[in-house]
Amino acid sequence: MAFIGLASLFFYAWWDVRFLALLLASVVFNFTVGRRLTKSVSHRPLLILGIAGNLFCLGWFKYFNFFIDNLNLLLPSDIAAPSIILPLGISFFTFQQIAYLVDAHKGEAAEANFVEYLVFVTFFPQLIAGPIVHHKTMMPQFHDHPVRDYDWGKACMGLSLFAIGLFKKVMLADELARYGSPIFAAAGAGKVISLLEGWAASLSYTLQLYFDFSGYSDMAIGLGLLFGVRIPANFFSPYKATSIIEFWQRWHMTLSAFLKDYLYIPLGGNRRGRSRRYLNLMITMLLGGLWHGANWTFVLWGGLHGAYLIVNHAWRKVFPELLNANPLGRIIGWTITMLAVVVAWVLFRCESVPAALEILAGMAGLNGLLIAAAERTAERRWYSWTLSKRWVASTAALLSVTLYFAVYHINRISEFIYFQF
């Protein structure tokens, strides 16, 4: 446990050693508060203090400049924003520790020593981009001493998932970025976007985002299995969803569960009437959008999905089984859902609202079918695998080739989209 903790800290410090102190301070603070809460589950003021401390840290690094910029727009002022670098993975390890404090307050988190808690927060496969894990899910696995009784079956599955995830990221997501990114950059520079360009950009980003984040999650799960630890699945074929409700049951499932358990339900959930339920949905999705980034595009993206969910719930209330009654209805539901998701991803991707509106205008055909390139100046559920001799014979060679090509291309400059969150 101590070795894994030190290795995880080294992994985080490799990016920028200056932020290692911030991560350690966050761990020490939450461990101290959590221990007090496990000994006195009725200590509500301490819980509020712990949550406030986490939100203050997240707010300073992620949202302070956003606040200053908007204050300058509203008031006749010119307040200089400080130069603040966003620490890697701060949203993920902050949310994870807030969940721990709430669970400790409820008596659902067993008391752990400092080394165990350090590993829970900093376990390197999921430290910087999730999935968001719960103390009660992870700590029993570490207590089982998975390395002492090593499971080679889990290791085979872990290496396989890692190879698949790396292939998704390097060979699919990064290749798709080459097609969409120049068009988004052109929209950001104020260029007119045509119908074909708008759809090419939005569809390529829709697939890029999925393969990037899903690939990272697969790698995290695979690395966890190499240590004998099962990290929760984060995706369950979200682009198969036939409704927005189903989409959020399949996309980034650990974040969806966090927002539901620690925001939507505490707000009242669906227990106070239909109107209050819709308001709670909108608040949850707006804050979920803001969690992704300090930009109005993320707020609008969250608000748009909040509106989608309200319409979806209202539709189910009036027509509970209309679109799921037959294959044609499911096709219609899938088409509407994917169109809504793709439109919303434009807001998620663009760095400004005007750029997003330009892409959407192009997708709507308001700028014509095609603009010559010469005019451009900017370019789960858990995996259920069974190992067998047949599986090894038919799959091992393919996975080896997959891993080879992924590693061969890994030296290209690229980024994980979700690192910024």
GROMACS .gro file of C-alpha atoms in nm:
model
  421
    1MET     CA    1   0.000   0.000   0.000
    2ALA     CA    2   0.280   0.242   0.086
    3PHE     CA    3   0.456   0.162  -0.242
    4ILE     CA    4   0.139   0.220  -0.447
    5GLY     CA    5   0.079   0.548  -0.263
    6LEU     CA    6   0.434   0.672  -0.326
    7ALA     CA    7   0.421   0.557  -0.689
    8SER     CA    8   0.092   0.744  -0.739
    9LEU     CA    9   0.237   1.062  -0.589
   10PHE     CA   10   0.539   1.030  -0.818
   11PHE     CA   11   0.303   0.982  -1.113
   12TYR     CA   12   0.116   1.303  -1.026
   13ALA     CA   13   0.434   1.502  -0.955
   14TRP     CA   14   0.581   1.407  -1.293
   15TRP     CA   15   0.347   1.663  -1.458
   16ASP     CA   16   0.429   1.953  -1.222
   17VAL     CA   17   0.589   1.886  -0.885
   18ARG     CA   18   0.459   2.218  -0.749
   19PHE     CA   19   0.105   2.082  -0.730
   20LEU     CA   20   0.204   1.776  -0.532
   21ALA     CA   21   0.180   1.988  -0.216
   22LEU     CA   22  -0.177   2.083  -0.308
   23LEU     CA   23  -0.276   1.720  -0.357
   24LEU     CA   24  -0.116   1.618  -0.027
   25ALA     CA   25  -0.278   1.909   0.159
   26SER     CA   26  -0.617   1.807   0.019
   27VAL     CA   27  -0.561   1.447   0.127
   28VAL     CA   28  -0.449   1.543   0.480
   29PHE     CA   29  -0.738   1.787   0.525
   30ASN     CA   30  -1.006   1.543   0.413
   31PHE     CA   31  -0.853   1.249   0.600
   32THR     CA   32  -0.856   1.453   0.923
   33VAL     CA   33  -1.214   1.570   0.876
   34GLY     CA   34  -1.325   1.223   0.769
   35ARG     CA   35  -1.180   1.055   1.078
   36ARG     CA   36  -1.367   1.296   1.302
   37LEU     CA   37  -1.688   1.233   1.108
   38THR     CA   38  -1.658   0.854   1.136
   39LYS     CA   39  -1.635   0.892   1.513
   40SER     CA   40  -1.926   1.137   1.538
   41VAL     CA   41  -2.178   1.084   1.256
   42SER     CA   42  -2.401   1.368   1.381
   43HIS     CA   43  -2.129   1.631   1.342
   44ARG     CA   44  -2.303   1.827   1.064
   45PRO     CA   45  -2.108   2.157   1.106
   46LEU     CA   46  -1.783   1.967   1.052
   47LEU     CA   47  -1.924   1.812   0.735
   48ILE     CA   48  -2.020   2.157   0.607
   49LEU     CA   49  -1.670   2.283   0.689
   50GLY     CA   50  -1.513   1.992   0.502
   51ILE     CA   51  -1.728   2.039   0.193
   52ALA     CA   52  -1.672   2.415   0.200
   53GLY     CA   53  -1.296   2.366   0.219
   54ASN     CA   54  -1.302   2.141  -0.087
   55LEU     CA   55  -1.527   2.375  -0.283
   56PHE     CA   56  -1.313   2.676  -0.193
   57CYS     CA   57  -1.002   2.504  -0.326
   58LEU     CA   58  -1.180   2.398  -0.644
   59GLY     CA   59  -1.336   2.743  -0.684
   60TRP     CA   60  -1.005   2.926  -0.646
   61PHE     CA   61  -0.813   2.723  -0.901
   62LYS     CA   62  -1.092   2.657  -1.150
   63TYR     CA   63  -1.344   2.941  -1.126
   64PHE     CA   64  -1.182   3.251  -0.976
   65ASN     CA   65  -1.064   3.393  -1.307
   66PHE     CA   66  -1.403   3.311  -1.461
   67PHE     CA   67  -1.565   3.513  -1.181
   68ILE     CA   68  -1.327   3.806  -1.233
   69ASP     CA   69  -1.382   3.810  -1.610
   70ASN     CA   70  -1.761   3.818  -1.570
   71LEU     CA   71  -1.737   4.080  -1.295
   72ASN     CA   72  -1.541   4.303  -1.532
   73LEU     CA   73  -1.813   4.260  -1.793
   74LEU     CA   74  -2.093   4.352  -1.551
   75LEU     CA   75  -1.924   4.643  -1.375
   76PRO     CA   76  -1.719   4.935  -1.509
   77SER     CA   77  -1.402   4.779  -1.370
   78ASP     CA   78  -1.080   4.630  -1.496
   79ILE     CA   79  -0.972   4.393  -1.221
   80ALA     CA   80  -0.659   4.206  -1.321
   81ALA     CA   81  -0.706   3.831  -1.296
   82PRO     CA   82  -0.418   3.643  -1.133
   83SER     CA   83  -0.226   3.383  -1.330
   84ILE     CA   84  -0.370   3.055  -1.205
   85ILE     CA   85  -0.278   2.716  -1.350
   86LEU     CA   86  -0.549   2.452  -1.323
   87PRO     CA   87  -0.409   2.153  -1.129
   88LEU     CA   88  -0.443   1.823  -1.310
   89GLY     CA   89  -0.748   1.620  -1.209
   90ILE     CA   90  -0.859   1.860  -0.933
   91SER     CA   91  -1.229   1.816  -1.013
   92PHE     CA   92  -1.203   1.438  -0.989
   93PHE     CA   93  -1.013   1.407  -0.663
   94THR     CA   94  -1.219   1.689  -0.508
   95PHE     CA   95  -1.553   1.525  -0.590
   96GLN     CA   96  -1.421   1.188  -0.475
   97GLN     CA   97  -1.326   1.329  -0.136
   98ILE     CA   98  -1.653   1.519  -0.097
   99ALA     CA   99  -1.832   1.189  -0.151
  100TYR     CA  100  -1.608   1.033   0.115
  101LEU     CA  101  -1.695   1.304   0.369
  102VAL     CA  102  -2.067   1.262   0.307
  103ASP     CA  103  -2.038   0.884   0.338
  104ALA     CA  104  -1.836   0.923   0.657
  105HIS     CA  105  -2.104   1.152   0.798
  106LYS     CA  106  -2.367   0.887   0.719
  107GLY     CA  107  -2.157   0.615   0.877
  108GLU     CA  108  -2.106   0.442   0.541
  109ALA     CA  109  -1.727   0.485   0.519
  110ALA     CA  110  -1.516   0.260   0.740
  111GLU     CA  111  -1.231   0.423   0.927
  112ALA     CA  112  -0.897   0.379   0.748
  113ASN     CA  113  -0.537   0.462   0.827
  114PHE     CA  114  -0.361   0.742   0.641
  115VAL     CA  115  -0.178   0.519   0.392
  116GLU     CA  116  -0.501   0.347   0.291
  117TYR     CA  117  -0.677   0.678   0.247
  118LEU     CA  118  -0.383   0.816   0.046
  119VAL     CA  119  -0.406   0.522  -0.195
  120PHE     CA  120  -0.785   0.562  -0.218
  121VAL     CA  121  -0.747   0.922  -0.338
  122THR     CA  122  -0.426   0.901  -0.542
  123PHE     CA  123  -0.447   0.551  -0.699
  124PHE     CA  124  -0.278   0.645  -1.024
  125PRO     CA  125  -0.497   0.460  -1.280
  126GLN     CA  126  -0.793   0.685  -1.201
  127LEU     CA  127  -0.633   0.986  -1.031
  128ILE     CA  128  -0.640   1.243  -1.309
  129ALA     CA  129  -0.952   1.162  -1.511
  130GLY     CA  130  -1.164   0.923  -1.307
  131PRO     CA  131  -1.376   0.720  -1.289
  132ILE     CA  132  -1.497   0.872  -0.962
  133VAL     CA  133  -1.479   0.592  -0.704
  134HIS     CA  134  -1.628   0.548  -0.358
  135HIS     CA  135  -1.440   0.466  -0.041
  136LYS     CA  136  -1.674   0.176   0.039
  137THR     CA  137  -1.610   0.028  -0.307
  138MET     CA  138  -1.230   0.054  -0.315
  139MET     CA  139  -1.105   0.003   0.041
  140PRO     CA  140  -1.236  -0.354   0.090
  141GLN     CA  141  -1.043  -0.452  -0.223
  142PHE     CA  142  -0.718  -0.311  -0.084
  143HIS     CA  143  -0.783  -0.489   0.246
  144ASP     CA  144  -0.804  -0.818   0.056
  145HIS     CA  145  -0.432  -0.785  -0.029
  146PRO     CA  146  -0.481  -0.848  -0.402
  147VAL     CA  147  -0.107  -0.862  -0.475
  148ARG     CA  148  -0.045  -1.131  -0.213
  149ASP     CA  149  -0.284  -1.374  -0.387
  150TYR     CA  150  -0.229  -1.250  -0.738
  151ASP     CA  151  -0.502  -1.332  -0.991
  152TRP     CA  152  -0.346  -1.388  -1.334
  153GLY     CA  153  -0.690  -1.405  -1.490
  154LYS     CA  154  -0.754  -1.047  -1.382
  155ALA     CA  155  -0.410  -0.954  -1.515
  156CYS     CA  156  -0.493  -1.095  -1.860
  157MET     CA  157  -0.823  -0.906  -1.869
  158GLY     CA  158  -0.649  -0.593  -1.744
  159LEU     CA  159  -0.380  -0.597  -2.013
  160SER     CA  160  -0.647  -0.664  -2.277
  161LEU     CA  161  -0.859  -0.370  -2.163
  162PHE     CA  162  -0.553  -0.148  -2.147
  163ALA     CA  163  -0.463  -0.238  -2.506
  164ILE     CA  164  -0.817  -0.168  -2.625
  165GLY     CA  165  -0.830   0.165  -2.441
  166LEU     CA  166  -0.493   0.279  -2.571
  167PHE     CA  167  -0.600   0.189  -2.926
  168LYS     CA  168  -0.921   0.390  -2.885
  169LYS     CA  169  -0.724   0.692  -2.772
  170VAL     CA  170  -0.421   0.687  -3.002
  171MET     CA  171  -0.556   0.533  -3.320
  172LEU     CA  172  -0.916   0.659  -3.316
  173ALA     CA  173  -0.962   0.970  -3.100
  174ASP     CA  174  -0.640   1.139  -3.210
  175GLU     CA  175  -0.706   1.061  -3.577
  176LEU     CA  176  -1.059   1.201  -3.557
  177ALA     CA  177  -0.924   1.521  -3.400
  178ARG     CA  178  -0.733   1.594  -3.720
  179TYR     CA  179  -1.063   1.637  -3.905
  180GLY     CA  180  -1.269   1.831  -3.654
  181SER     CA  181  -1.019   2.055  -3.474
  182PRO     CA  182  -0.930   2.278  -3.777
  183ILE     CA  183  -1.299   2.353  -3.835
  184PHE     CA  184  -1.359   2.440  -3.469
  185ALA     CA  185  -1.048   2.661  -3.481
  186ALA     CA  186  -1.183   2.834  -3.791
  187ALA     CA  187  -1.516   2.900  -3.617
  188GLY     CA  188  -1.329   3.041  -3.319
  189ALA     CA  189  -1.144   3.275  -3.554
  190GLY     CA  190  -1.475   3.408  -3.689
  191LYS     CA  191  -1.480   3.219  -4.019
  192VAL     CA  192  -1.805   3.114  -4.184
  193ILE     CA  193  -1.880   2.742  -4.150
  194SER     CA  194  -2.071   2.555  -4.420
  195LEU     CA  195  -2.324   2.275  -4.382
  196LEU     CA  196  -2.079   1.994  -4.460
  197GLU     CA  197  -1.805   2.146  -4.247
  198GLY     CA  198  -2.038   2.194  -3.951
  199TRP     CA  199  -2.153   1.834  -3.956
  200ALA     CA  200  -1.803   1.702  -4.022
  201ALA     CA  201  -1.674   1.891  -3.717
  202SER     CA  202  -1.961   1.796  -3.485
  203LEU     CA  203  -1.970   1.427  -3.580
  204SER     CA  204  -1.592   1.386  -3.566
  205TYR     CA  205  -1.586   1.546  -3.221
  206THR     CA  206  -1.878   1.331  -3.106
  207LEU     CA  207  -1.671   1.021  -3.183
  208GLN     CA  208  -1.339   1.174  -3.071
  209LEU     CA  209  -1.474   1.260  -2.726
  210TYR     CA  210  -1.618   0.914  -2.678
  211PHE     CA  211  -1.304   0.728  -2.787
  212ASP     CA  212  -1.082   0.964  -2.585
  213PHE     CA  213  -1.269   0.937  -2.257
  214SER     CA  214  -1.388   0.580  -2.300
  215GLY     CA  215  -1.034   0.481  -2.395
  216TYR     CA  216  -0.893   0.644  -2.084
  217SER     CA  217  -1.156   0.473  -1.868
  218ASP     CA  218  -1.072   0.135  -2.025
  219MET     CA  219  -0.704   0.194  -1.952
  220ALA     CA  220  -0.784   0.291  -1.593
  221ILE     CA  221  -0.992  -0.024  -1.542
  222GLY     CA  222  -0.722  -0.235  -1.707
  223LEU     CA  223  -0.444  -0.092  -1.492
  224GLY     CA  224  -0.658  -0.146  -1.184
  225LEU     CA  225  -0.700  -0.512  -1.272
  226LEU     CA  226  -0.323  -0.550  -1.304
  227PHE     CA  227  -0.317  -0.460  -0.933
  228GLY     CA  228  -0.612  -0.690  -0.864
  229VAL     CA  229  -0.851  -0.395  -0.814
  230ARG     CA  230  -1.182  -0.351  -0.994
  231ILE     CA  231  -1.246   0.013  -1.082
  232PRO     CA  232  -1.612   0.083  -1.175
  233ALA     CA  233  -1.702   0.092  -1.543
  234ASN     CA  234  -1.773   0.443  -1.671
  235PHE     CA  235  -1.943   0.377  -2.005
  236PHE     CA  236  -2.204   0.134  -2.128
  237SER     CA  237  -2.244   0.200  -2.503
  238PRO     CA  238  -2.395   0.548  -2.454
  239TYR     CA  239  -2.447   0.611  -2.825
  240LYS     CA  240  -2.693   0.320  -2.833
  241ALA     CA  241  -2.931   0.514  -2.606
  242THR     CA  242  -3.283   0.574  -2.736
  243SER     CA  243  -3.354   0.861  -2.494
  244ILE     CA  244  -3.161   1.130  -2.308
  245ILE     CA  245  -3.253   0.963  -1.978
  246GLU     CA  246  -3.094   0.641  -2.101
  247PHE     CA  247  -2.795   0.834  -2.238
  248TRP     CA  248  -2.710   0.965  -1.891
  249GLN     CA  249  -2.748   0.615  -1.749
  250ARG     CA  250  -2.475   0.503  -1.992
  251TRP     CA  251  -2.241   0.806  -2.026
  252HIS     CA  252  -1.981   0.887  -1.757
  253MET     CA  253  -2.178   0.669  -1.517
  254THR     CA  254  -1.972   0.749  -1.208
  255LEU     CA  255  -2.027   1.124  -1.250
  256SER     CA  256  -2.398   1.068  -1.321
  257ALA     CA  257  -2.425   0.863  -1.001
  258PHE     CA  258  -2.239   1.130  -0.804
  259LEU     CA  259  -2.466   1.410  -0.929
  260LYS     CA  260  -2.772   1.199  -0.854
  261ASP     CA  261  -2.667   1.084  -0.505
  262TYR     CA  262  -2.499   1.400  -0.378
  263LEU     CA  263  -2.688   1.679  -0.554
  264TYR     CA  264  -3.017   1.578  -0.717
  265ILE     CA  265  -3.150   1.367  -0.428
  266PRO     CA  266  -3.040   1.612  -0.153
  267LEU     CA  267  -3.221   1.887  -0.347
  268GLY     CA  268  -3.537   1.680  -0.314
  269GLY     CA  269  -3.521   1.462  -0.622
  270ASN     CA  270  -3.870   1.373  -0.741
  271ARG     CA  271  -4.024   1.372  -0.393
  272ARG     CA  272  -4.177   1.721  -0.399
  273GLY     CA  273  -4.391   1.724  -0.709
  274ARG     CA  274  -4.330   1.747  -1.081
  275SER     CA  275  -4.233   2.115  -1.096
  276ARG     CA  276  -3.977   2.078  -0.819
  277ARG     CA  277  -3.840   1.768  -0.988
  278TYR     CA  278  -3.783   1.958  -1.311
  279LEU     CA  279  -3.617   2.243  -1.122
  280ASN     CA  280  -3.388   1.997  -0.945
  281LEU     CA  281  -3.297   1.839  -1.278
  282MET     CA  282  -3.207   2.176  -1.425
  283ILE     CA  283  -2.998   2.282  -1.123
  284THR     CA  284  -2.815   1.949  -1.125
  285MET     CA  285  -2.732   1.967  -1.495
  286LEU     CA  286  -2.629   2.334  -1.481
  287LEU     CA  287  -2.386   2.259  -1.199
  288GLY     CA  288  -2.275   1.943  -1.380
  289GLY     CA  289  -2.196   2.155  -1.684
  290LEU     CA  290  -2.007   2.410  -1.475
  291TRP     CA  291  -1.808   2.126  -1.315
  292HIS     CA  292  -1.662   2.050  -1.656
  293GLY     CA  293  -1.515   2.394  -1.704
  294ALA     CA  294  -1.522   2.765  -1.621
  295ASN     CA  295  -1.689   2.881  -1.941
  296TRP     CA  296  -2.041   2.979  -2.037
  297THR     CA  297  -2.034   2.713  -2.308
  298PHE     CA  298  -2.028   2.444  -2.039
  299VAL     CA  299  -2.310   2.613  -1.848
  300LEU     CA  300  -2.522   2.628  -2.164
  301TRP     CA  301  -2.434   2.265  -2.242
  302GLY     CA  302  -2.553   2.161  -1.896
  303GLY     CA  303  -2.867   2.374  -1.928
  304LEU     CA  304  -2.944   2.223  -2.267
  305HIS     CA  305  -2.917   1.871  -2.126
  306GLY     CA  306  -3.131   1.981  -1.832
  307ALA     CA  307  -3.397   2.093  -2.080
  308TYR     CA  308  -3.361   1.765  -2.269
  309LEU     CA  309  -3.419   1.566  -1.949
  310ILE     CA  310  -3.724   1.773  -1.854
  311VAL     CA  311  -3.879   1.719  -2.197
  312ASN     CA  312  -3.793   1.348  -2.183
  313HIS     CA  313  -3.952   1.301  -1.839
  314ALA     CA  314  -4.260   1.499  -1.944
  315TRP     CA  315  -4.290   1.290  -2.260
  316ARG     CA  316  -4.269   0.965  -2.062
  317LYS     CA  317  -4.540   1.093  -1.831
  318VAL     CA  318  -4.780   1.145  -2.123
  319PHE     CA  319  -4.663   0.871  -2.361
  320PRO     CA  320  -4.487   0.614  -2.141
  321GLU     CA  321  -4.415   0.350  -2.408
  322LEU     CA  322  -4.480   0.520  -2.740
  323LEU     CA  323  -4.125   0.513  -2.880
  324ASN     CA  324  -4.021   0.182  -2.719
  325ALA     CA  325  -4.319  -0.019  -2.836
  326ASN     CA  326  -4.163  -0.134  -3.166
  327PRO     CA  327  -3.835  -0.127  -3.361
  328LEU     CA  328  -3.939   0.177  -3.565
  329GLY     CA  329  -4.014   0.371  -3.248
  330ARG     CA  330  -3.672   0.282  -3.106
  331ILE     CA  331  -3.505   0.397  -3.428
  332ILE     CA  332  -3.689   0.728  -3.407
  333GLY     CA  333  -3.594   0.762  -3.040
  334TRP     CA  334  -3.228   0.687  -3.116
  335THR     CA  335  -3.223   0.940  -3.402
  336ILE     CA  336  -3.372   1.218  -3.190
  337THR     CA  337  -3.140   1.136  -2.899
  338MET     CA  338  -2.823   1.136  -3.110
  339LEU     CA  339  -2.921   1.460  -3.284
  340ALA     CA  340  -2.973   1.625  -2.945
  341VAL     CA  341  -2.643   1.489  -2.813
  342VAL     CA  342  -2.444   1.599  -3.120
  343VAL     CA  343  -2.589   1.951  -3.107
  344ALA     CA  344  -2.503   1.980  -2.738
  345TRP     CA  345  -2.146   1.856  -2.797
  346VAL     CA  346  -2.086   2.163  -3.016
  347LEU     CA  347  -2.131   2.385  -2.709
  348PHE     CA  348  -1.913   2.149  -2.507
  349ARG     CA  349  -1.629   2.168  -2.761
  350CYS     CA  350  -1.623   2.535  -2.858
  351GLU     CA  351  -1.422   2.783  -2.654
  352SER     CA  352  -1.680   3.062  -2.695
  353VAL     CA  353  -2.053   3.097  -2.750
  354PRO     CA  354  -2.010   3.286  -3.083
  355ALA     CA  355  -1.794   3.000  -3.216
  356ALA     CA  356  -2.059   2.746  -3.113
  357LEU     CA  357  -2.331   2.950  -3.280
  358GLU     CA  358  -2.126   2.963  -3.599
  359ILE     CA  359  -2.089   2.584  -3.605
  360LEU     CA  360  -2.460   2.538  -3.533
  361ALA     CA  361  -2.549   2.787  -3.807
  362GLY     CA  362  -2.342   2.584  -4.048
  363MET     CA  363  -2.510   2.260  -3.938
  364ALA     CA  364  -2.849   2.422  -3.997
  365GLY     CA  365  -2.747   2.508  -4.353
  366LEU     CA  366  -2.759   2.883  -4.301
  367ASN     CA  367  -2.418   2.934  -4.464
  368GLY     CA  368  -2.452   2.713  -4.770
  369LEU     CA  369  -2.347   2.361  -4.852
  370LEU     CA  370  -1.969   2.393  -4.891
  371ILE     CA  371  -1.697   2.656  -4.856
  372ALA     CA  372  -1.371   2.603  -5.041
  373ALA     CA  373  -1.079   2.501  -4.824
  374ALA     CA  374  -0.869   2.772  -4.989
  375GLU     CA  375  -1.078   3.030  -4.808
  376ARG     CA  376  -0.964   2.892  -4.474
  377THR     CA  377  -0.694   3.064  -4.274
  378ALA     CA  378  -0.708   2.823  -3.982
  379GLU     CA  379  -0.678   2.486  -4.026
  380ARG     CA  380  -2.194  -0.075  -1.655
  381ARG     CA  381  -2.204  -0.237  -1.602
  382TRP     CA  382  -1.891  -0.441  -1.536
  383TYR     CA  383  -1.723  -0.621  -1.821
  384SER     CA  384  -1.824  -0.986  -1.815
  385TRP     CA  385  -1.526  -1.170  -1.964
  386THR     CA  386  -1.452  -1.541  -1.929
  387LEU     CA  387  -1.100  -1.662  -2.001
  388SER     CA  388  -1.062  -1.984  -2.195
  389LYS     CA  389  -0.817  -2.151  -2.433
  390ARG     CA  390  -1.040  -2.054  -2.724
  391TRP     CA  391  -1.044  -1.693  -2.608
  392VAL     CA  392  -0.666  -1.687  -2.579
  393ALA     CA  393  -0.615  -1.843  -2.922
  394SER     CA  394  -0.857  -1.610  -3.101
  395THR     CA  395  -0.789  -1.286  -2.920
  396ALA     CA  396  -0.434  -1.268  -2.787
  397ALA     CA  397  -0.274  -1.215  -3.129
  398LEU     CA  398  -0.522  -0.941  -3.221
  399LEU     CA  399  -0.469  -0.761  -2.890
  400SER     CA  400  -0.092  -0.786  -2.933
  401VAL     CA  401  -0.116  -0.617  -3.273
  402THR     CA  402  -0.354  -0.358  -3.129
  403LEU     CA  403  -0.114  -0.278  -2.845
  404TYR     CA  404   0.183  -0.262  -3.084
  405PHE     CA  405   0.023  -0.004  -3.315
  406ALA     CA  406  -0.105   0.202  -3.022
  407VAL     CA  407   0.237   0.215  -2.855
  408TYR     CA  408   0.407   0.282  -3.191
  409HIS     CA  409   0.195   0.597  -3.240
  410ILE     CA  410   0.196   0.716  -2.879
  411ASN     CA  411   0.488   0.953  -2.936
  412ARG     CA  412   0.267   1.191  -3.132
  413ILE     CA  413   0.166   1.508  -2.949
  414SER     CA  414  -0.192   1.480  -2.827
  415GLU     CA  415  -0.402   1.545  -2.521
  416PHE     CA  416  -0.662   1.367  -2.317
  417ILE     CA  417  -0.972   1.584  -2.340
  418TYR     CA  418  -1.087   1.506  -1.986
  419PHE     CA  419  -0.754   1.605  -1.828
  420GLN     CA  420  -0.875   1.967  -1.836
  421PHE     CA  421  -1.168   1.881  -1.609
   0.00000   0.00000   0.00000
